[in-house]
Amino acid sequence: GATFDIIKPLVEKGDMPNMASLMKNGVWGRLESTVPPLTPVAWTSISTGVNPGKHGIYDIMMYSREEHKVKFFSAAVRKVRPLWSILSDSGRSVGVMNVPMTYPPDEVNGFVISGMFTPNGVSNYIYPIEMKAEIEKKFGEYMIECNQTDNPSVYLKLILDMVDFRERVALYLMENQLWDFFFAVFVASDRVQHFFWKYLDPCHPEHSRYGDAIAKVYKRMDQALGKMIAMAGPDINVMMVSD
């Protein structure tokens, strides 16, 4: 969840140099979201290139007629194949990290680490499963999502720590895995905006304390972006998208 309402002022101040470079040397603009504009719906359209009427995911929750209960949508009910599966079948190596609505992970020529809406406590959120042990040995327990707390200072630190973790794992996989296509999602901008947007208001009593929280996360994500672009090398096409 990113917005040019935040990006453009930071770029103009020189606080997001890597985003500024992409905007200067490439093309950019506001994208129209899906109908309805919900995370699982939009990210599935991003992943498949089709609208929700074709990919079959319309909301966060669904009613299961077989089980007679409400349950989360998942990639298991997606009606069309995502981009990385199509590329994989064409002989390309792919790496996918934390794209929402990708549990259970697709079996590909490469790897998939599922993202938001992965059920708590499951162990099969990485394909191939052998990669899970490799990542945990080097980085500890994999962080799909950071915990939320009502303490703004603590939560901001947890969000920034999540960016640090995502960056370290992404750079490691980019360097040590074969890939023609690499797709990583940083959810931190979404999380910080949900919690800290109210502090942007100069009239908020804690504006002076937390009014720059969103900017801090955007600037940290820009640093991660720069490192990933450098790791990818010069002969690479870079695309960014928000739901």
PDB file of C-alpha atoms in Angstrom:
ATOM      1  CA  GLY A   1       0.000   0.000   0.000  1.00  0.00           C
ATOM      2  CA  ALA A   2       1.968   3.002  -1.251  1.00  0.00           C
ATOM      3  CA  THR A   3       0.865   6.440  -2.412  1.00  0.00           C
ATOM      4  CA  PHE A   4       2.409   9.283  -4.378  1.00  0.00           C
ATOM      5  CA  ASP A   5       0.868  11.607  -1.755  1.00  0.00           C
ATOM      6  CA  ILE A   6       3.755  10.436   0.439  1.00  0.00           C
ATOM      7  CA  ILE A   7       6.334   9.536  -2.232  1.00  0.00           C
ATOM      8  CA  LYS A   8       6.392  12.788  -4.219  1.00  0.00           C
ATOM      9  CA  PRO A   9       7.149  15.141  -1.285  1.00  0.00           C
ATOM     10  CA  LEU A  10       9.891  12.775  -0.042  1.00  0.00           C
ATOM     11  CA  VAL A  11      11.385  12.537  -3.541  1.00  0.00           C
ATOM     12  CA  GLU A  12      11.345  16.323  -3.866  1.00  0.00           C
ATOM     13  CA  LYS A  13      13.180  16.628  -0.516  1.00  0.00           C
ATOM     14  CA  GLY A  14      15.809  14.119  -1.654  1.00  0.00           C
ATOM     15  CA  ASP A  15      14.751  11.550   0.951  1.00  0.00           C
ATOM     16  CA  MET A  16      13.985   8.743  -1.553  1.00  0.00           C
ATOM     17  CA  PRO A  17      16.868   8.863  -4.064  1.00  0.00           C
ATOM     18  CA  ASN A  18      16.300   5.378  -5.465  1.00  0.00           C
ATOM     19  CA  MET A  19      12.630   6.012  -6.139  1.00  0.00           C
ATOM     20  CA  ALA A  20      13.583   9.393  -7.588  1.00  0.00           C
ATOM     21  CA  SER A  21      15.955   7.668 -10.011  1.00  0.00           C
ATOM     22  CA  LEU A  22      13.272   5.233 -11.166  1.00  0.00           C
ATOM     23  CA  MET A  23      10.777   8.064 -11.657  1.00  0.00           C
ATOM     24  CA  LYS A  24      13.319  10.163 -13.570  1.00  0.00           C
ATOM     25  CA  ASN A  25      14.585   7.378 -15.833  1.00  0.00           C
ATOM     26  CA  GLY A  26      11.366   5.427 -16.244  1.00  0.00           C
ATOM     27  CA  VAL A  27       7.632   6.074 -16.315  1.00  0.00           C
ATOM     28  CA  TRP A  28       5.242   6.343 -13.399  1.00  0.00           C
ATOM     29  CA  GLY A  29       1.642   7.149 -12.613  1.00  0.00           C
ATOM     30  CA  ARG A  30      -1.349   6.423 -10.436  1.00  0.00           C
ATOM     31  CA  LEU A  31      -2.941   3.043 -11.100  1.00  0.00           C
ATOM     32  CA  GLU A  32      -6.614   2.235 -10.765  1.00  0.00           C
ATOM     33  CA  SER A  33      -7.264  -0.583  -8.305  1.00  0.00           C
ATOM     34  CA  THR A  34      -9.676  -3.483  -8.586  1.00  0.00           C
ATOM     35  CA  VAL A  35     -13.380  -3.507  -7.775  1.00  0.00           C
ATOM     36  CA  PRO A  36     -13.599  -4.054  -4.878  1.00  0.00           C
ATOM     37  CA  PRO A  37     -10.259  -2.407  -3.921  1.00  0.00           C
ATOM     38  CA  LEU A  38      -9.242  -5.025  -1.355  1.00  0.00           C
ATOM     39  CA  THR A  39      -5.773  -6.471  -0.764  1.00  0.00           C
ATOM     40  CA  PRO A  40      -6.421 -10.140  -1.709  1.00  0.00           C
ATOM     41  CA  VAL A  41      -8.424  -9.106  -4.761  1.00  0.00           C
ATOM     42  CA  ALA A  42      -5.943  -6.521  -6.034  1.00  0.00           C
ATOM     43  CA  TRP A  43      -2.805  -8.580  -5.459  1.00  0.00           C
ATOM     44  CA  THR A  44      -4.341 -11.559  -7.238  1.00  0.00           C
ATOM     45  CA  SER A  45      -5.068  -9.306 -10.221  1.00  0.00           C
ATOM     46  CA  ILE A  46      -1.478  -8.006 -10.078  1.00  0.00           C
ATOM     47  CA  SER A  47      -0.241 -11.609 -10.037  1.00  0.00           C
ATOM     48  CA  THR A  48      -2.491 -12.902 -12.811  1.00  0.00           C
ATOM     49  CA  GLY A  49      -3.295  -9.899 -15.007  1.00  0.00           C
ATOM     50  CA  VAL A  50      -7.034 -10.545 -14.893  1.00  0.00           C
ATOM     51  CA  ASN A  51      -9.954  -9.039 -12.998  1.00  0.00           C
ATOM     52  CA  PRO A  52     -11.640 -10.735 -10.010  1.00  0.00           C
ATOM     53  CA  GLY A  53     -14.461 -12.052 -12.182  1.00  0.00           C
ATOM     54  CA  LYS A  54     -11.851 -14.202 -13.930  1.00  0.00           C
ATOM     55  CA  HIS A  55      -9.500 -15.089 -11.068  1.00  0.00           C
ATOM     56  CA  GLY A  56     -12.320 -15.863  -8.615  1.00  0.00           C
ATOM     57  CA  ILE A  57     -11.131 -14.035  -5.488  1.00  0.00           C
ATOM     58  CA  TYR A  58     -13.601 -11.331  -4.480  1.00  0.00           C
ATOM     59  CA  ASP A  59     -12.951 -10.652  -0.803  1.00  0.00           C
ATOM     60  CA  ILE A  60     -10.921 -11.665   2.230  1.00  0.00           C
ATOM     61  CA  MET A  61     -13.437 -14.214   3.505  1.00  0.00           C
ATOM     62  CA  MET A  62     -15.662 -16.730   1.739  1.00  0.00           C
ATOM     63  CA  TYR A  63     -18.447 -19.095   2.762  1.00  0.00           C
ATOM     64  CA  SER A  64     -17.645 -22.762   2.239  1.00  0.00           C
ATOM     65  CA  ARG A  65     -20.780 -24.671   1.309  1.00  0.00           C
ATOM     66  CA  GLU A  66     -18.979 -27.975   1.870  1.00  0.00           C
ATOM     67  CA  GLU A  67     -17.742 -27.136   5.376  1.00  0.00           C
ATOM     68  CA  HIS A  68     -20.659 -24.850   6.291  1.00  0.00           C
ATOM     69  CA  LYS A  69     -18.396 -22.139   7.668  1.00  0.00           C
ATOM     70  CA  VAL A  70     -16.728 -18.871   6.773  1.00  0.00           C
ATOM     71  CA  LYS A  71     -13.033 -19.186   5.882  1.00  0.00           C
ATOM     72  CA  PHE A  72     -10.247 -17.152   4.294  1.00  0.00           C
ATOM     73  CA  PHE A  73      -9.826 -17.126   0.547  1.00  0.00           C
ATOM     74  CA  SER A  74      -6.529 -18.688  -0.537  1.00  0.00           C
ATOM     75  CA  ALA A  75      -4.502 -19.353  -3.660  1.00  0.00           C
ATOM     76  CA  ALA A  76      -6.078 -22.817  -3.730  1.00  0.00           C
ATOM     77  CA  VAL A  77      -9.288 -21.317  -5.133  1.00  0.00           C
ATOM     78  CA  ARG A  78      -7.576 -19.025  -7.661  1.00  0.00           C
ATOM     79  CA  LYS A  79      -9.009 -19.884 -11.095  1.00  0.00           C
ATOM     80  CA  VAL A  80      -6.094 -18.767 -13.284  1.00  0.00           C
ATOM     81  CA  ARG A  81      -2.344 -19.242 -13.116  1.00  0.00           C
ATOM     82  CA  PRO A  82      -0.054 -16.488 -11.842  1.00  0.00           C
ATOM     83  CA  LEU A  83       2.719 -14.905 -13.867  1.00  0.00           C
ATOM     84  CA  TRP A  84       5.476 -16.861 -12.119  1.00  0.00           C
ATOM     85  CA  SER A  85       3.885 -20.210 -12.994  1.00  0.00           C
ATOM     86  CA  ILE A  86       3.581 -19.216 -16.643  1.00  0.00           C
ATOM     87  CA  LEU A  87       7.227 -18.104 -16.698  1.00  0.00           C
ATOM     88  CA  SER A  88       8.296 -21.265 -14.897  1.00  0.00           C
ATOM     89  CA  ASP A  89       6.573 -23.460 -17.473  1.00  0.00           C
ATOM     90  CA  SER A  90       8.418 -21.517 -20.177  1.00  0.00           C
ATOM     91  CA  GLY A  91      11.763 -22.530 -18.700  1.00  0.00           C
ATOM     92  CA  ARG A  92      12.412 -19.388 -16.676  1.00  0.00           C
ATOM     93  CA  SER A  93      13.685 -19.434 -13.083  1.00  0.00           C
ATOM     94  CA  VAL A  94      11.496 -17.486 -10.680  1.00  0.00           C
ATOM     95  CA  GLY A  95      11.702 -16.227  -7.112  1.00  0.00           C
ATOM     96  CA  VAL A  96       8.592 -14.957  -5.285  1.00  0.00           C
ATOM     97  CA  MET A  97       8.607 -13.449  -1.792  1.00  0.00           C
ATOM     98  CA  ASN A  98       5.625 -12.463   0.331  1.00  0.00           C
ATOM     99  CA  VAL A  99       3.080 -11.675  -2.353  1.00  0.00           C
ATOM    100  CA  PRO A 100      -0.312 -11.586  -0.591  1.00  0.00           C
ATOM    101  CA  MET A 101      -2.736 -14.418  -1.311  1.00  0.00           C
ATOM    102  CA  THR A 102      -0.083 -16.942  -2.407  1.00  0.00           C
ATOM    103  CA  TYR A 103      -0.688 -19.663   0.184  1.00  0.00           C
ATOM    104  CA  PRO A 104      -0.383 -22.522  -0.532  1.00  0.00           C
ATOM    105  CA  PRO A 105       2.737 -21.685  -2.581  1.00  0.00           C
ATOM    106  CA  ASP A 106       2.851 -22.713  -6.239  1.00  0.00           C
ATOM    107  CA  GLU A 107       5.311 -25.403  -7.331  1.00  0.00           C
ATOM    108  CA  VAL A 108       7.661 -23.586  -9.684  1.00  0.00           C
ATOM    109  CA  ASN A 109      11.087 -23.701 -11.283  1.00  0.00           C
ATOM    110  CA  GLY A 110      12.578 -21.706  -8.422  1.00  0.00           C
ATOM    111  CA  PHE A 111      10.939 -20.775  -5.141  1.00  0.00           C
ATOM    112  CA  VAL A 112       7.813 -19.192  -3.645  1.00  0.00           C
ATOM    113  CA  ILE A 113       7.511 -17.821  -0.093  1.00  0.00           C
ATOM    114  CA  SER A 114       3.853 -17.081   0.568  1.00  0.00           C
ATOM    115  CA  GLY A 115       2.770 -13.753   2.032  1.00  0.00           C
ATOM    116  CA  MET A 116      -0.139 -12.069   3.757  1.00  0.00           C
ATOM    117  CA  PHE A 117      -3.101 -14.366   4.550  1.00  0.00           C
ATOM    118  CA  THR A 118      -0.827 -17.346   5.176  1.00  0.00           C
ATOM    119  CA  PRO A 119      -2.506 -19.221   8.073  1.00  0.00           C
ATOM    120  CA  ASN A 120      -0.782 -19.008  11.435  1.00  0.00           C
ATOM    121  CA  GLY A 121       1.235 -22.039  12.446  1.00  0.00           C
ATOM    122  CA  VAL A 122       1.595 -23.723   9.051  1.00  0.00           C
ATOM    123  CA  SER A 123       5.038 -24.966   8.019  1.00  0.00           C
ATOM    124  CA  ASN A 124       4.490 -25.427   4.273  1.00  0.00           C
ATOM    125  CA  TYR A 125       4.544 -21.737   3.326  1.00  0.00           C
ATOM    126  CA  ILE A 126       7.774 -22.111   1.324  1.00  0.00           C
ATOM    127  CA  TYR A 127       8.298 -24.067  -1.881  1.00  0.00           C
ATOM    128  CA  PRO A 128      10.471 -26.027  -2.087  1.00  0.00           C
ATOM    129  CA  ILE A 129      10.120 -27.005   1.567  1.00  0.00           C
ATOM    130  CA  GLU A 130      13.874 -27.646   1.823  1.00  0.00           C
ATOM    131  CA  MET A 131      14.521 -23.916   1.488  1.00  0.00           C
ATOM    132  CA  LYS A 132      12.755 -23.278   4.795  1.00  0.00           C
ATOM    133  CA  ALA A 133      15.563 -24.930   6.773  1.00  0.00           C
ATOM    134  CA  GLU A 134      18.200 -23.013   4.813  1.00  0.00           C
ATOM    135  CA  ILE A 135      16.550 -19.656   5.524  1.00  0.00           C
ATOM    136  CA  GLU A 136      15.902 -20.433   9.185  1.00  0.00           C
ATOM    137  CA  LYS A 137      19.498 -21.552   9.717  1.00  0.00           C
ATOM    138  CA  LYS A 138      20.791 -18.233   8.401  1.00  0.00           C
ATOM    139  CA  PHE A 139      18.126 -15.778   9.563  1.00  0.00           C
ATOM    140  CA  GLY A 140      16.049 -17.501  12.249  1.00  0.00           C
ATOM    141  CA  GLU A 141      12.292 -17.973  12.068  1.00  0.00           C
ATOM    142  CA  TYR A 142      10.927 -16.464   8.863  1.00  0.00           C
ATOM    143  CA  MET A 143       8.907 -13.275   9.362  1.00  0.00           C
ATOM    144  CA  ILE A 144       5.904 -13.168   7.047  1.00  0.00           C
ATOM    145  CA  GLU A 145       4.344 -10.419   9.152  1.00  0.00           C
ATOM    146  CA  CYS A 146       5.342  -8.444  12.244  1.00  0.00           C
ATOM    147  CA  ASN A 147       3.203  -8.432  15.374  1.00  0.00           C
ATOM    148  CA  GLN A 148       1.001  -5.410  16.011  1.00  0.00           C
ATOM    149  CA  THR A 149       0.963  -3.589  19.321  1.00  0.00           C
ATOM    150  CA  ASP A 150      -0.920  -0.545  20.604  1.00  0.00           C
ATOM    151  CA  ASN A 151       2.339   1.152  21.612  1.00  0.00           C
ATOM    152  CA  PRO A 152       3.291   3.423  18.661  1.00  0.00           C
ATOM    153  CA  SER A 153       7.024   3.497  19.446  1.00  0.00           C
ATOM    154  CA  VAL A 154       7.233  -0.272  19.781  1.00  0.00           C
ATOM    155  CA  TYR A 155       5.125  -0.901  16.680  1.00  0.00           C
ATOM    156  CA  LEU A 156       7.208   1.463  14.551  1.00  0.00           C
ATOM    157  CA  LYS A 157      10.346  -0.408  15.574  1.00  0.00           C
ATOM    158  CA  LEU A 158       8.705  -3.741  14.714  1.00  0.00           C
ATOM    159  CA  ILE A 159       7.742  -2.437  11.257  1.00  0.00           C
ATOM    160  CA  LEU A 160      11.274  -1.176  10.590  1.00  0.00           C
ATOM    161  CA  ASP A 161      12.712  -4.483  11.836  1.00  0.00           C
ATOM    162  CA  MET A 162      10.413  -6.260   9.357  1.00  0.00           C
ATOM    163  CA  VAL A 163      11.897  -4.183   6.513  1.00  0.00           C
ATOM    164  CA  ASP A 164      15.407  -5.066   7.710  1.00  0.00           C
ATOM    165  CA  PHE A 165      14.541  -8.768   7.754  1.00  0.00           C
ATOM    166  CA  ARG A 166      12.851  -8.712   4.338  1.00  0.00           C
ATOM    167  CA  GLU A 167      15.807  -6.864   2.833  1.00  0.00           C
ATOM    168  CA  ARG A 168      18.400  -9.287   4.221  1.00  0.00           C
ATOM    169  CA  VAL A 169      16.526 -12.379   3.045  1.00  0.00           C
ATOM    170  CA  ALA A 170      15.770 -10.879  -0.383  1.00  0.00           C
ATOM    171  CA  LEU A 171      19.403  -9.927  -0.997  1.00  0.00           C
ATOM    172  CA  TYR A 172      20.560 -13.373   0.131  1.00  0.00           C
ATOM    173  CA  LEU A 173      18.140 -15.152  -2.206  1.00  0.00           C
ATOM    174  CA  MET A 174      18.918 -12.825  -5.109  1.00  0.00           C
ATOM    175  CA  GLU A 175      22.615 -13.585  -4.686  1.00  0.00           C
ATOM    176  CA  ASN A 176      22.379 -17.327  -4.043  1.00  0.00           C
ATOM    177  CA  GLN A 177      19.481 -18.501  -6.218  1.00  0.00           C
ATOM    178  CA  LEU A 178      19.152 -18.638  -9.987  1.00  0.00           C
ATOM    179  CA  TRP A 179      16.373 -16.367 -11.202  1.00  0.00           C
ATOM    180  CA  ASP A 180      15.140 -14.615 -14.313  1.00  0.00           C
ATOM    181  CA  PHE A 181      12.185 -13.080 -12.477  1.00  0.00           C
ATOM    182  CA  PHE A 182      12.179 -11.912  -8.862  1.00  0.00           C
ATOM    183  CA  PHE A 183       9.047 -10.562  -7.158  1.00  0.00           C
ATOM    184  CA  ALA A 184       9.213  -9.291  -3.562  1.00  0.00           C
ATOM    185  CA  VAL A 185       6.536  -7.466  -1.576  1.00  0.00           C
ATOM    186  CA  PHE A 186       7.328  -5.112   1.321  1.00  0.00           C
ATOM    187  CA  VAL A 187       4.144  -4.704   3.349  1.00  0.00           C
ATOM    188  CA  ALA A 188       5.624  -2.137   5.753  1.00  0.00           C
ATOM    189  CA  SER A 189       4.236   0.961   4.019  1.00  0.00           C
ATOM    190  CA  ASP A 190       0.739  -0.493   4.290  1.00  0.00           C
ATOM    191  CA  ARG A 191       1.153  -1.319   7.954  1.00  0.00           C
ATOM    192  CA  VAL A 192       2.635   2.025   8.961  1.00  0.00           C
ATOM    193  CA  GLN A 193      -0.106   3.951   7.146  1.00  0.00           C
ATOM    194  CA  HIS A 194      -2.940   2.005   8.775  1.00  0.00           C
ATOM    195  CA  PHE A 195      -1.597   2.820  12.237  1.00  0.00           C
ATOM    196  CA  PHE A 196       0.178   6.180  11.911  1.00  0.00           C
ATOM    197  CA  TRP A 197      -1.838   8.125   9.297  1.00  0.00           C
ATOM    198  CA  LYS A 198      -3.724  10.025  11.988  1.00  0.00           C
ATOM    199  CA  TYR A 199      -0.449  11.461  13.295  1.00  0.00           C
ATOM    200  CA  LEU A 200       0.068  13.336  10.006  1.00  0.00           C
ATOM    201  CA  ASP A 201      -2.594  15.769  11.205  1.00  0.00           C
ATOM    202  CA  PRO A 202      -0.773  18.785  12.748  1.00  0.00           C
ATOM    203  CA  CYS A 203      -3.665  19.081  15.208  1.00  0.00           C
ATOM    204  CA  HIS A 204      -3.077  15.594  16.618  1.00  0.00           C
ATOM    205  CA  PRO A 205      -1.647  15.922  20.157  1.00  0.00           C
ATOM    206  CA  GLU A 206       1.202  13.519  19.286  1.00  0.00           C
ATOM    207  CA  HIS A 207       1.935  14.867  15.802  1.00  0.00           C
ATOM    208  CA  SER A 208       5.358  16.120  16.839  1.00  0.00           C
ATOM    209  CA  ARG A 209       6.286  12.682  18.144  1.00  0.00           C
ATOM    210  CA  TYR A 210       4.927  10.385  15.445  1.00  0.00           C
ATOM    211  CA  GLY A 211       4.165  12.638  12.483  1.00  0.00           C
ATOM    212  CA  ASP A 212       7.308  11.433  10.685  1.00  0.00           C
ATOM    213  CA  ALA A 213       6.720   7.690  11.267  1.00  0.00           C
ATOM    214  CA  ILE A 214       5.392   7.036   7.770  1.00  0.00           C
ATOM    215  CA  ALA A 215       8.264   8.961   6.187  1.00  0.00           C
ATOM    216  CA  LYS A 216      10.774   6.943   8.212  1.00  0.00           C
ATOM    217  CA  VAL A 217       9.394   3.687   6.814  1.00  0.00           C
ATOM    218  CA  TYR A 218       9.257   4.973   3.228  1.00  0.00           C
ATOM    219  CA  LYS A 219      12.868   6.170   3.470  1.00  0.00           C
ATOM    220  CA  ARG A 220      13.966   2.816   4.892  1.00  0.00           C
ATOM    221  CA  MET A 221      12.132   0.979   2.100  1.00  0.00           C
ATOM    222  CA  ASP A 222      13.862   3.215  -0.444  1.00  0.00           C
ATOM    223  CA  GLN A 223      17.210   2.073   0.963  1.00  0.00           C
ATOM    224  CA  ALA A 224      16.143  -1.563   0.544  1.00  0.00           C
ATOM    225  CA  LEU A 225      15.010  -0.809  -3.021  1.00  0.00           C
ATOM    226  CA  GLY A 226      18.416   0.634  -3.863  1.00  0.00           C
ATOM    227  CA  LYS A 227      20.263  -2.394  -2.507  1.00  0.00           C
ATOM    228  CA  MET A 228      18.022  -4.807  -4.439  1.00  0.00           C
ATOM    229  CA  ILE A 229      18.464  -2.889  -7.688  1.00  0.00           C
ATOM    230  CA  ALA A 230      22.234  -2.879  -7.170  1.00  0.00           C
ATOM    231  CA  MET A 231      22.203  -6.626  -6.468  1.00  0.00           C
ATOM    232  CA  ALA A 232      20.133  -7.279  -9.604  1.00  0.00           C
ATOM    233  CA  GLY A 233      22.712  -5.567 -11.816  1.00  0.00           C
ATOM    234  CA  PRO A 234      22.375  -3.153 -14.738  1.00  0.00           C
ATOM    235  CA  ASP A 235      20.674  -5.442 -17.276  1.00  0.00           C
ATOM    236  CA  ILE A 236      17.376  -5.726 -15.443  1.00  0.00           C
ATOM    237  CA  ASN A 237      13.870  -4.367 -15.889  1.00  0.00           C
ATOM    238  CA  VAL A 238      12.446  -2.927 -12.667  1.00  0.00           C
ATOM    239  CA  MET A 239       8.720  -2.603 -12.062  1.00  0.00           C
ATOM    240  CA  MET A 240       6.929  -1.434  -8.928  1.00  0.00           C
ATOM    241  CA  VAL A 241       3.271  -1.644  -8.019  1.00  0.00           C
ATOM    242  CA  SER A 242       0.974  -1.004  -5.068  1.00  0.00           C
ATOM    243  CA  ASP A 243      -2.493  -2.401  -4.570  1.00  0.00           C
TER     244      ASP A 243
END
